[in-house]
Short mmCIF file of C-alpha atoms and ligand atoms in Angstrom, two decimals:
data_model
loop_
_atom_site.label_atom_id
_atom_site.label_comp_id
_atom_site.label_asym_id
_atom_site.label_seq_id
_atom_site.Cartn_x
_atom_site.Cartn_y
_atom_site.Cartn_z
CA MET Q 1 1.63 10.71 36.59
CA ASP Q 2 4.50 11.45 34.01
CA SER Q 3 4.84 14.67 32.25
CA ALA Q 4 3.65 13.00 28.93
CA GLN Q 5 0.32 12.13 30.45
CA GLU Q 6 -0.26 15.58 32.51
CA THR Q 7 -1.20 17.94 29.42
CA ARG Q 8 -2.80 15.08 27.51
CA VAL Q 9 -5.84 15.35 24.96
CA THR Q 10 -9.13 13.60 26.09
CA MET Q 11 -10.67 11.23 24.04
CA GLU Q 12 -14.09 13.10 24.07
CA GLU Q 13 -12.09 16.13 22.89
CA ILE Q 14 -10.20 13.83 19.91
CA THR Q 15 -14.01 12.16 19.04
CA ALA Q 16 -15.33 15.67 18.95
CA LEU Q 17 -12.65 16.77 16.82
CA ALA Q 18 -12.44 14.06 14.40
CA LYS Q 19 -16.34 14.55 13.85
CA ARG Q 20 -16.71 18.21 13.74
CA ARG Q 21 -14.18 18.31 11.03
CA GLY Q 22 -14.61 15.60 8.90
CA PHE Q 23 -11.64 13.14 9.83
CA ILE Q 24 -14.13 10.09 11.07
CA PHE Q 25 -17.55 9.68 11.00
CA GLN Q 26 -19.87 6.88 13.14
CA SER Q 27 -20.34 3.81 10.36
CA SER Q 28 -24.19 4.04 9.27
CA GLU Q 29 -24.71 7.18 11.86
CA ILE Q 30 -28.15 7.53 10.34
CA TYR Q 31 -29.36 4.03 11.47
CA GLY Q 32 -27.93 4.25 14.87
CA GLY Q 33 -24.51 3.27 14.23
CA LEU Q 34 -22.90 0.21 14.27
CA ASN Q 35 -20.86 -0.78 17.36
CA GLY Q 36 -17.07 -1.33 15.92
CA PHE Q 37 -17.09 -0.13 12.59
CA TRP Q 38 -16.15 3.50 11.12
CA ASP Q 39 -16.10 5.71 8.11
CA PHE Q 40 -12.92 8.02 7.13
CA GLY Q 41 -14.34 11.58 5.85
CA PRO Q 42 -12.77 14.10 3.65
CA LEU Q 43 -9.71 14.55 6.14
CA GLY Q 44 -9.82 11.16 7.78
CA ALA Q 45 -9.53 9.50 4.41
CA PRO Q 46 -6.35 11.08 3.14
CA LEU Q 47 -4.84 11.15 6.74
CA LYS Q 48 -5.02 7.38 6.55
CA ARG Q 49 -4.18 7.10 3.12
CA ASN Q 50 -0.74 9.15 3.86
CA VAL Q 51 0.14 6.98 6.87
CA LYS Q 52 -0.33 3.95 5.14
CA ASN Q 53 1.60 5.63 1.97
CA ALA Q 54 4.73 6.19 4.50
CA TRP Q 55 4.53 2.65 5.60
CA TRP Q 56 4.66 1.50 2.06
CA ARG Q 57 7.43 3.99 1.05
CA ASP Q 58 9.83 2.66 3.89
CA THR Q 59 9.14 -1.18 3.85
CA VAL Q 60 8.68 -1.83 0.12
CA GLU Q 61 9.81 1.06 -2.07
CA LEU Q 62 12.88 2.13 -0.43
CA ARG Q 63 14.38 -1.21 0.07
CA GLY Q 64 15.63 -3.46 -2.87
CA ASP Q 65 14.76 -6.61 -1.07
CA VAL Q 66 10.75 -6.42 -0.71
CA VAL Q 67 8.06 -7.07 -3.26
CA ALA Q 68 4.28 -5.82 -2.91
CA PHE Q 69 1.57 -8.33 -2.50
CA ASP Q 70 -2.07 -7.84 -2.26
CA SER Q 71 -4.19 -11.32 -1.57
CA SER Q 72 -7.96 -11.21 -1.51
CA ILE Q 73 -9.92 -11.17 1.61
CA VAL Q 74 -11.89 -14.11 1.06
CA MET Q 75 -9.75 -17.61 1.14
CA HIS Q 76 -10.41 -21.09 1.21
CA PRO Q 77 -11.46 -22.14 4.84
CA GLN Q 78 -8.34 -24.44 5.42
CA VAL Q 79 -5.97 -21.64 5.14
CA TRP Q 80 -7.92 -20.70 8.53
CA LYS Q 81 -7.68 -24.29 9.72
CA ALA Q 82 -3.89 -24.70 8.87
CA SER Q 83 -3.29 -21.27 10.32
CA GLY Q 84 -4.96 -22.22 13.87
CA HIS Q 85 -7.29 -19.70 13.58
CA ILE Q 86 -10.25 -22.12 13.28
CA ASP Q 87 -9.48 -23.97 16.40
CA VAL Q 88 -7.58 -21.14 19.17
CA PHE Q 89 -8.25 -17.72 17.69
CA HIS Q 90 -10.56 -17.06 20.34
CA ASP Q 91 -11.12 -14.75 23.32
CA VAL Q 92 -12.56 -16.17 26.83
CA MET Q 93 -16.13 -13.88 27.20
CA VAL Q 94 -18.69 -13.88 29.82
CA ASP Q 95 -22.30 -12.58 29.58
CA CYS Q 96 -23.87 -10.43 32.48
CA LYS Q 97 -27.24 -12.58 33.30
CA VAL Q 98 -28.90 -9.33 34.60
CA CYS Q 99 -28.17 -6.79 31.64
CA LYS Q 100 -27.27 -9.18 29.15
CA HIS Q 101 -24.04 -7.28 28.07
CA ARG Q 102 -21.18 -9.44 27.15
CA PHE Q 103 -17.63 -9.00 28.24
CA ARG Q 104 -14.18 -10.20 27.69
CA LEU Q 105 -12.72 -11.85 30.83
CA ASP Q 106 -9.70 -10.32 30.62
CA HIS Q 107 -10.73 -7.05 30.44
CA LEU Q 108 -12.82 -7.40 33.89
CA LYS Q 109 -11.51 -5.35 36.74
CA ASN Q 110 -13.50 -7.12 39.13
CA ARG Q 111 -14.81 -10.94 38.16
CA ALA Q 112 -17.35 -10.57 40.81
CA GLN Q 113 -19.39 -7.31 39.40
CA CYS Q 114 -21.11 -6.19 36.62
CA PRO Q 115 -19.46 -3.21 35.22
CA ASP Q 116 -22.23 -1.83 33.36
CA CYS Q 117 -25.09 -2.45 35.77
CA GLY Q 118 -23.33 -3.28 38.86
CA SER Q 119 -25.04 -7.11 40.03
CA LYS Q 120 -23.12 -8.89 41.99
CA ASP Q 121 -22.14 -12.54 40.95
CA SER Q 122 -24.22 -12.36 37.70
CA PHE Q 123 -21.70 -13.86 35.13
CA THR Q 124 -22.30 -16.84 33.44
CA GLU Q 125 -19.64 -19.55 33.06
CA PRO Q 126 -16.50 -18.56 30.71
CA ARG Q 127 -16.74 -19.41 27.43
CA ASN Q 128 -14.71 -19.40 24.62
CA PHE Q 129 -15.82 -17.00 21.19
CA ASN Q 130 -14.59 -17.53 17.75
CA LEU Q 131 -13.30 -13.84 16.48
CA MET Q 132 -13.48 -14.69 12.83
CA MET Q 133 -16.21 -13.68 11.06
CA LYS Q 134 -18.40 -15.94 8.60
CA THR Q 135 -19.77 -15.58 5.51
CA PHE Q 136 -21.12 -17.75 2.75
CA VAL Q 137 -19.83 -18.05 -0.78
CA GLY Q 138 -21.69 -18.75 -3.52
CA PRO Q 139 -25.80 -19.46 -3.98
CA MET Q 140 -26.10 -22.40 -0.87
CA GLU Q 141 -26.18 -21.24 2.64
CA ASP Q 142 -25.14 -24.83 4.07
CA THR Q 143 -21.83 -25.75 5.92
CA SER Q 144 -20.01 -26.57 2.91
CA ALA Q 145 -20.30 -22.83 1.63
CA VAL Q 146 -18.89 -21.38 4.97
CA ALA Q 147 -15.75 -18.91 4.45
CA TYR Q 148 -14.31 -16.22 6.49
CA LEU Q 149 -13.42 -12.71 6.28
CA ARG Q 150 -9.59 -12.83 6.89
CA PRO Q 151 -8.65 -11.92 10.56
CA GLU Q 152 -4.69 -11.03 9.45
CA THR Q 153 -3.64 -10.54 6.10
CA ALA Q 154 -0.51 -12.62 6.56
CA GLN Q 155 -1.86 -15.82 5.70
CA GLY Q 156 -2.39 -14.40 1.69
CA ILE Q 157 1.44 -14.04 1.85
CA PHE Q 158 2.61 -17.44 3.35
CA VAL Q 159 -0.06 -19.64 0.93
CA ASN Q 160 1.66 -17.72 -2.14
CA PHE Q 161 5.14 -17.60 -1.01
CA LYS Q 162 6.35 -20.09 -3.69
CA ASN Q 163 4.29 -18.35 -6.37
CA VAL Q 164 5.99 -14.91 -5.15
CA TYR Q 165 9.75 -16.30 -4.73
CA GLN Q 166 9.47 -18.07 -8.34
CA THR Q 167 8.02 -15.05 -10.14
CA ALA Q 168 9.93 -12.58 -8.68
CA ARG Q 169 13.30 -14.42 -8.78
CA LYS Q 170 13.93 -13.75 -5.36
CA LYS Q 171 16.07 -15.61 -2.64
CA PRO Q 172 15.83 -15.49 1.03
CA PRO Q 173 16.61 -12.79 2.50
CA PHE Q 174 13.57 -10.98 1.45
CA GLY Q 175 10.60 -9.78 2.01
CA ILE Q 176 6.60 -9.71 0.99
CA ALA Q 177 4.36 -6.89 2.54
CA GLN Q 178 0.85 -6.22 1.86
CA ILE Q 179 -2.06 -3.51 3.17
CA GLY Q 180 -4.94 -4.57 3.20
CA LYS Q 181 -8.44 -5.04 5.49
CA SER Q 182 -8.96 -7.23 8.06
CA PHE Q 183 -12.23 -8.41 10.07
CA ARG Q 184 -12.36 -9.50 13.97
CA ASN Q 185 -15.78 -10.06 15.42
CA GLU Q 186 -14.19 -8.23 18.72
CA ILE Q 187 -16.61 -8.76 21.74
CA THR Q 188 -16.05 -5.44 23.16
CA PRO Q 189 -14.85 -2.78 20.35
CA GLY Q 190 -14.13 0.37 21.85
CA ASN Q 191 -11.75 3.46 22.63
CA PHE Q 192 -13.07 5.03 19.23
CA ILE Q 193 -11.37 3.20 16.24
CA PHE Q 194 -8.20 1.57 18.85
CA ARG Q 195 -10.34 -1.52 18.79
CA VAL Q 196 -12.55 -2.15 15.64
CA ARG Q 197 -14.00 -5.04 13.87
CA GLU Q 198 -13.13 -4.16 10.76
CA PHE Q 199 -9.58 -2.23 10.30
CA GLU Q 200 -6.58 -2.28 8.24
CA GLN Q 201 -3.14 -3.87 8.61
CA ALA Q 202 0.47 -3.16 7.18
CA GLU Q 203 1.84 -6.23 7.07
CA LEU Q 204 5.47 -7.31 6.33
CA GLU Q 205 6.64 -11.05 6.14
CA TYR Q 206 10.62 -11.09 5.81
CA PHE Q 207 11.68 -14.82 4.99
CA VAL Q 208 15.39 -15.65 6.00
CA PRO Q 209 17.70 -18.53 5.91
CA ASP Q 210 18.46 -20.45 8.96
CA ASP Q 211 22.54 -19.12 8.86
CA GLY Q 212 22.72 -18.17 12.66
CA ASN Q 213 21.81 -14.06 11.48
CA ASP Q 214 17.87 -14.66 12.03
CA MET Q 215 17.61 -12.50 15.55
CA GLN Q 216 20.23 -10.10 13.67
CA VAL Q 217 17.18 -9.63 11.26
CA PHE Q 218 14.70 -9.36 13.45
CA HIS Q 219 16.64 -6.58 15.55
CA GLU Q 220 16.98 -4.68 12.30
CA TRP Q 221 13.70 -4.81 11.51
CA VAL Q 222 12.83 -3.57 15.13
CA GLU Q 223 15.67 -0.54 14.69
CA ARG Q 224 13.64 -0.14 11.01
CA ARG Q 225 10.31 0.68 12.79
CA LYS Q 226 11.87 2.64 15.59
CA GLY Q 227 12.93 5.19 13.24
CA TRP Q 228 10.03 5.27 10.98
CA TYR Q 229 7.66 6.34 14.08
CA SER Q 230 10.54 9.04 15.01
CA ASN Q 231 10.85 10.19 11.55
CA TYR Q 232 7.10 11.00 11.59
CA GLY Q 233 7.35 12.62 14.69
CA ILE Q 234 5.79 10.39 16.98
CA LYS Q 235 6.87 11.88 20.73
CA PRO Q 236 9.59 9.13 21.91
CA GLU Q 237 8.20 9.56 25.34
CA ARG Q 238 4.92 8.41 24.42
CA LEU Q 239 6.51 5.09 22.26
CA ARG Q 240 7.81 2.09 23.74
CA PHE Q 241 9.02 -1.32 22.20
CA TYR Q 242 7.87 -3.92 24.99
CA GLU Q 243 9.45 -7.47 24.71
CA LEU Q 244 7.29 -10.10 25.23
CA THR Q 245 8.38 -12.84 27.86
CA ASP Q 246 8.05 -16.41 27.01
CA ALA Q 247 4.87 -17.05 28.29
CA GLU Q 248 3.45 -14.43 26.68
CA ARG Q 249 4.47 -15.14 23.38
CA PRO Q 250 2.81 -17.95 21.10
CA HIS Q 251 4.77 -21.39 21.52
CA TYR Q 252 5.82 -20.88 18.21
CA ALA Q 253 7.35 -17.63 18.44
CA LYS Q 254 11.21 -17.37 19.14
CA ALA Q 255 11.27 -13.51 19.54
CA GLY Q 256 8.38 -10.94 19.90
CA ILE Q 257 8.25 -6.90 20.74
CA ASP Q 258 5.00 -5.13 20.90
CA VAL Q 259 5.09 -1.18 19.77
CA GLU Q 260 3.27 0.26 22.24
CA TYR Q 261 1.64 4.06 22.03
CA LEU Q 262 0.55 6.01 25.73
CA PHE Q 263 -2.36 6.77 24.77
CA PRO Q 264 -5.04 8.97 27.14
CA TRP Q 265 -6.50 5.82 28.41
CA GLY Q 266 -2.72 4.07 29.04
CA TRP Q 267 -0.42 2.13 27.10
CA GLY Q 268 -2.15 0.30 23.94
CA GLU Q 269 -0.47 -1.71 21.15
CA LEU Q 270 -0.13 -0.50 18.23
CA GLU Q 271 2.16 -3.06 16.17
CA SER Q 272 3.90 -6.78 16.89
CA ILE Q 273 7.09 -7.74 15.38
CA ALA Q 274 7.33 -11.55 15.80
CA HIS Q 275 9.91 -14.12 14.87
CA ARG Q 276 7.57 -17.06 13.90
CA THR Q 277 10.24 -19.41 12.96
CA THR Q 278 9.24 -22.06 9.99
CA TYR Q 279 5.67 -22.33 11.97
CA ASP Q 280 3.46 -20.76 9.24
CA LEU Q 281 4.85 -22.50 6.40
CA ASP Q 282 5.02 -25.74 8.16
CA ALA Q 283 1.51 -25.78 8.89
CA HIS Q 284 0.45 -24.97 5.30
CA MET Q 285 2.78 -27.51 4.00
CA LYS Q 286 1.22 -30.36 6.27
CA LEU Q 287 -2.43 -29.52 5.38
CA SER Q 288 -1.90 -28.91 2.13
CA GLY Q 289 0.39 -31.47 0.81
CA LYS Q 290 2.04 -29.09 -0.87
CA ASP Q 291 5.92 -27.76 -1.25
CA LEU Q 292 6.41 -24.39 0.12
CA GLN Q 293 9.91 -24.71 0.55
CA TYR Q 294 12.63 -22.73 -0.87
CA PHE Q 295 14.47 -24.21 -3.63
CA ASP Q 296 17.86 -23.01 -3.97
CA GLU Q 297 19.00 -23.62 -7.70
CA ALA Q 298 22.66 -22.90 -7.18
CA ASN Q 299 23.21 -25.93 -4.66
CA LYS Q 300 20.15 -27.73 -5.54
CA THR Q 301 19.30 -27.68 -1.75
CA LYS Q 302 15.72 -27.00 -0.28
CA TYR Q 303 14.79 -25.72 3.06
CA THR Q 304 12.22 -23.99 4.69
CA PRO Q 305 13.15 -20.35 5.55
CA LEU Q 306 12.48 -18.27 9.06
CA LEU Q 307 9.98 -15.65 9.09
CA ILE Q 308 10.40 -12.33 10.73
CA GLU Q 309 6.96 -10.25 10.85
CA SER Q 310 6.15 -6.89 11.32
CA SER Q 311 2.41 -6.20 11.70
CA ALA Q 312 0.82 -2.92 12.16
CA GLY Q 313 -2.74 -1.85 12.53
CA MET Q 314 -3.39 1.78 10.31
CA ASP Q 315 -6.69 2.70 12.06
CA ARG Q 316 -4.45 2.87 15.34
CA THR Q 317 -1.69 4.54 13.88
CA THR Q 318 -4.13 6.82 12.35
CA LEU Q 319 -5.24 7.57 15.98
CA THR Q 320 -1.80 7.60 17.04
CA PHE Q 321 -0.69 10.48 14.47
CA LEU Q 322 -4.07 12.40 15.83
CA ILE Q 323 -3.71 12.02 19.49
CA ASP Q 324 -0.01 12.40 19.15
CA ALA Q 325 -0.03 15.63 16.92
CA TYR Q 326 -2.98 17.47 19.26
CA ASP Q 327 -2.01 20.49 20.97
CA ARG Q 328 -3.66 23.44 22.43
CA GLU Q 329 -1.84 26.40 23.02
CA THR Q 330 -2.31 30.07 24.26
CA SER Q 331 -0.51 32.87 22.53
CA VAL Q 332 -0.39 36.75 22.73
CA ASP Q 333 -1.98 38.56 19.30
CA PRO Q 334 -0.51 41.37 18.24
CA ASN Q 335 -3.33 43.93 20.26
CA GLY Q 336 -1.91 42.15 23.69
CA LYS Q 337 -5.14 39.87 23.80
CA ASN Q 338 -4.52 36.29 24.76
CA ILE Q 339 -5.53 33.79 22.12
CA GLU Q 340 -6.54 30.18 22.53
CA ARG Q 341 -5.56 27.82 19.66
CA VAL Q 342 -6.08 24.29 18.96
CA VAL Q 343 -3.66 22.71 16.90
CA LEU Q 344 -2.83 19.46 15.05
CA ARG Q 345 1.03 19.77 14.34
CA PHE Q 346 1.01 16.90 11.84
CA HIS Q 347 4.50 15.96 10.21
CA PRO Q 348 3.72 17.16 6.53
CA GLN Q 349 4.12 14.10 5.09
CA ILE Q 350 1.40 12.92 6.87
CA ALA Q 351 -1.07 16.16 7.39
CA PRO Q 352 -3.71 15.90 4.98
CA VAL Q 353 -3.85 19.33 3.56
CA GLN Q 354 -0.52 20.93 2.98
CA ALA Q 355 -0.95 24.35 1.65
CA ALA Q 356 -4.16 26.75 2.24
CA VAL Q 357 -4.67 29.37 -0.20
CA PHE Q 358 -7.21 32.19 1.12
CA SER Q 359 -8.40 35.20 -0.53
CA LEU Q 360 -9.13 37.53 1.96
CA ALA Q 361 -12.30 38.76 0.57
CA ARG Q 362 -15.05 37.11 -0.62
CA ASN Q 363 -16.61 39.45 -2.45
CA ARG Q 364 -13.76 40.95 -4.69
CA ASP Q 365 -13.49 38.96 -7.82
CA ASP Q 366 -9.92 39.93 -8.59
CA LEU Q 367 -8.72 39.01 -5.12
CA VAL Q 368 -10.88 35.30 -5.89
CA GLU Q 369 -9.50 34.61 -9.15
CA ARG Q 370 -5.94 35.56 -8.02
CA ALA Q 371 -6.00 33.24 -5.24
CA ARG Q 372 -7.65 30.20 -7.10
CA ASN Q 373 -4.73 30.74 -9.79
CA VAL Q 374 -2.30 30.28 -6.97
CA GLU Q 375 -4.16 27.17 -5.33
CA SER Q 376 -4.20 25.90 -8.77
CA GLY Q 377 -0.69 26.36 -9.40
CA LEU Q 378 0.25 24.71 -6.35
CA ARG Q 379 -2.34 21.57 -6.49
CA PRO Q 380 0.15 19.56 -9.00
CA HIS Q 381 2.90 19.41 -6.63
CA PHE Q 382 1.27 19.61 -2.89
CA ARG Q 383 -2.21 18.61 -1.33
CA THR Q 384 -3.99 22.03 -1.32
CA GLN Q 385 -7.27 23.80 -0.32
CA TYR Q 386 -9.01 26.92 -1.57
CA ASP Q 387 -10.96 29.02 1.17
CA GLU Q 388 -12.02 32.61 1.61
CA GLY Q 389 -13.72 34.86 4.39
CA ASN Q 390 -12.31 35.82 7.48
CA ILE Q 391 -8.44 35.38 7.86
CA GLY Q 392 -8.86 34.96 11.72
CA GLN Q 393 -11.20 31.86 11.33
CA LEU Q 394 -9.56 30.45 8.05
CA TYR Q 395 -6.43 30.23 10.16
CA ARG Q 396 -8.47 28.78 13.15
CA ARG Q 397 -9.63 25.88 10.97
CA GLN Q 398 -6.56 25.29 8.98
CA ASP Q 399 -4.43 24.76 12.50
CA GLU Q 400 -7.33 22.26 13.79
CA ILE Q 401 -7.00 20.28 10.76
CA GLY Q 402 -2.96 20.52 10.80
CA THR Q 403 -2.22 22.52 7.91
CA PRO Q 404 1.45 23.52 7.94
CA PHE Q 405 1.22 26.42 5.66
CA CYS Q 406 -1.29 29.18 5.09
CA ILE Q 407 -1.34 31.35 2.10
CA THR Q 408 -3.44 34.72 1.65
CA VAL Q 409 -3.92 36.56 -1.29
CA ASP Q 410 -4.69 40.28 -0.16
CA HIS Q 411 -5.24 43.90 -1.70
CA GLN Q 412 -1.16 44.32 -1.80
CA THR Q 413 -0.44 41.31 -3.93
CA LEU Q 414 -2.64 42.69 -7.08
CA GLU Q 415 0.61 45.39 -6.46
CA ASP Q 416 3.42 43.54 -5.92
CA ALA Q 417 2.67 39.96 -6.97
CA ALA Q 418 3.57 38.61 -3.22
CA VAL Q 419 1.50 36.72 -0.55
CA THR Q 420 1.76 36.16 2.82
CA VAL Q 421 2.60 32.74 4.00
CA ARG Q 422 2.01 31.87 7.42
CA GLU Q 423 3.62 28.72 9.20
CA ARG Q 424 1.52 26.82 11.68
CA ASP Q 425 3.65 25.80 14.53
CA SER Q 426 5.50 29.32 14.69
CA MET Q 427 2.91 31.24 13.17
CA ARG Q 428 5.70 33.20 11.76
CA GLN Q 429 4.68 35.01 8.61
CA ASP Q 430 6.80 35.62 5.61
CA ARG Q 431 6.03 37.90 2.37
CA VAL Q 432 7.04 35.59 -0.59
CA GLN Q 433 6.74 36.35 -4.28
CA ALA Q 434 4.08 34.09 -5.98
CA ASP Q 435 6.15 32.48 -8.70
CA GLN Q 436 8.51 31.52 -5.82
CA LEU Q 437 5.85 29.75 -3.99
CA GLU Q 438 6.49 25.91 -5.08
CA THR Q 439 10.30 26.57 -3.90
CA TYR Q 440 9.73 28.05 -0.81
CA LEU Q 441 7.01 25.25 0.02
CA ARG Q 442 9.22 22.47 -1.39
CA GLU Q 443 12.11 23.55 0.78
CA ARG Q 444 9.83 23.33 3.97
CA LEU Q 445 7.51 20.48 3.51
N1 GAP X 1 -0.18 -11.16 11.53
C1 GAP X 1 -0.27 -10.97 13.14
C2 GAP X 1 -1.13 -10.05 13.58
O1 GAP X 1 -2.32 -10.12 13.08
P1 GAP X 1 -1.71 -9.16 15.62
O2 GAP X 1 -1.17 -8.48 16.97
O3 GAP X 1 -3.25 -9.95 15.89
O4 GAP X 1 -0.71 -9.57 14.77
C3 GAP X 1 -1.21 -6.57 14.42
O5 GAP X 1 -2.05 -7.53 15.03
C4 GAP X 1 -2.01 -5.73 14.68
O6 GAP X 1 -3.79 -5.48 13.89
C5 GAP X 1 -2.20 -5.01 16.07
O7 GAP X 1 -0.94 -4.64 16.72
C6 GAP X 1 -3.06 -3.93 16.21
O8 GAP X 1 -2.31 -2.98 15.77
C7 GAP X 1 -4.09 -4.29 14.73
N2 GAP X 1 -5.08 -4.76 15.26
C8 GAP X 1 -5.87 -6.27 15.85
N3 GAP X 1 -6.67 -6.25 16.24
C9 GAP X 1 -7.12 -5.09 15.44
C10 GAP X 1 -8.76 -4.44 15.85
N4 GAP X 1 -9.45 -5.02 16.42
N5 GAP X 1 -8.85 -3.12 15.50
C11 GAP X 1 -7.72 -2.30 15.05
N6 GAP X 1 -6.66 -2.98 14.80
C12 GAP X 1 -6.48 -3.88 15.17
#
């Protein structure tokens, strides 16, 4: 076992913390929950939003060559015919004839024994199971009204390729990016929010001319994504970029790299980066009969661009940030006593709360008012929270939700206008003039 795995948090600890502190709840919990669906609470919603914003910032806003997009979840069923999802987007499943539980064949360690009830040779013959979720559009519930919830956001971009390049006046190489919900009727959802039935994807579709530079662009995107994970503090020893072999890649893909993280149960895919050739645009042109080629006005030529895709699951990435940030440490307090604390060492841009402001006493109106004023003064600049009470408990709570700075207004503040600022990781404490707080935090966040 490598060192990265030895000190790992368990999934039980992560799910308990996520529930206790209001990150993630089971969907429809009061009715017993619904397998594969989760709700993000008052801390989980900002955590996931920060992860998405960090992706968006790096993939769209900081580049001059990527435009934004937001397509509908339900699209014309022909989209899924052309993309191949109707015909080949399935997993192979088996049922146990005794306990009636259903399994993905490739997830079974032993195909001769049911892992749930232990029955021997109780599985049905393997069958294909399509993963798309079906619905009906309009008042009729017949086959002509069948539609699907998208299993990936990418197809919305492909079918709009011409609309986008013409209106945004873009010429390959350029990209189209979107973040949105996708749905897959997974046979066996599990590992908390890792494999779910409703999730969010952040997808970049980058179109390049067939001029011999396509593999270089593919590797540039791999490097950019590596840089992103590293900038936001994901431990490099828990991240790997796995190059798919010829046999593992879909037939149309020229290259493929999976970004994988070492979760407590082992390596799991976070993102796939693929060179998808002209496959998607070709497929839609063939079925729709519409021209989706790029027309180059300058030299009056037409061509189908090649496509480099980066597709990351935002729920899995959020889970990765939670797990990667988790730390349990023992330290010695000023009285020589051992204290244990759980701390989420989030990157400041990812942390749901960046600065918590406390009044040392709940029953002193002057302190409470001063602390509330400090908090409201910082609120336009940072993600803040106000709290009051026992300082030890307040620190423990903020450590557990990953808040980088805690600011305490105490009796001394009323005399010298200074507050105590405590840094999460080092637990170092500084005395800072209240009117200097914004600058102090800005330099450190
Ligand atoms: N457009 C390409 C595409 O969808 P994918 O490898 O099927 O590729 C991309 O999915 C990413 O979406 C995965 O790496 C994963 O992070 C996320 N994802 C896929 N299925 C998921 C599920 N059931 N639950 C959570 N995330 C999922």
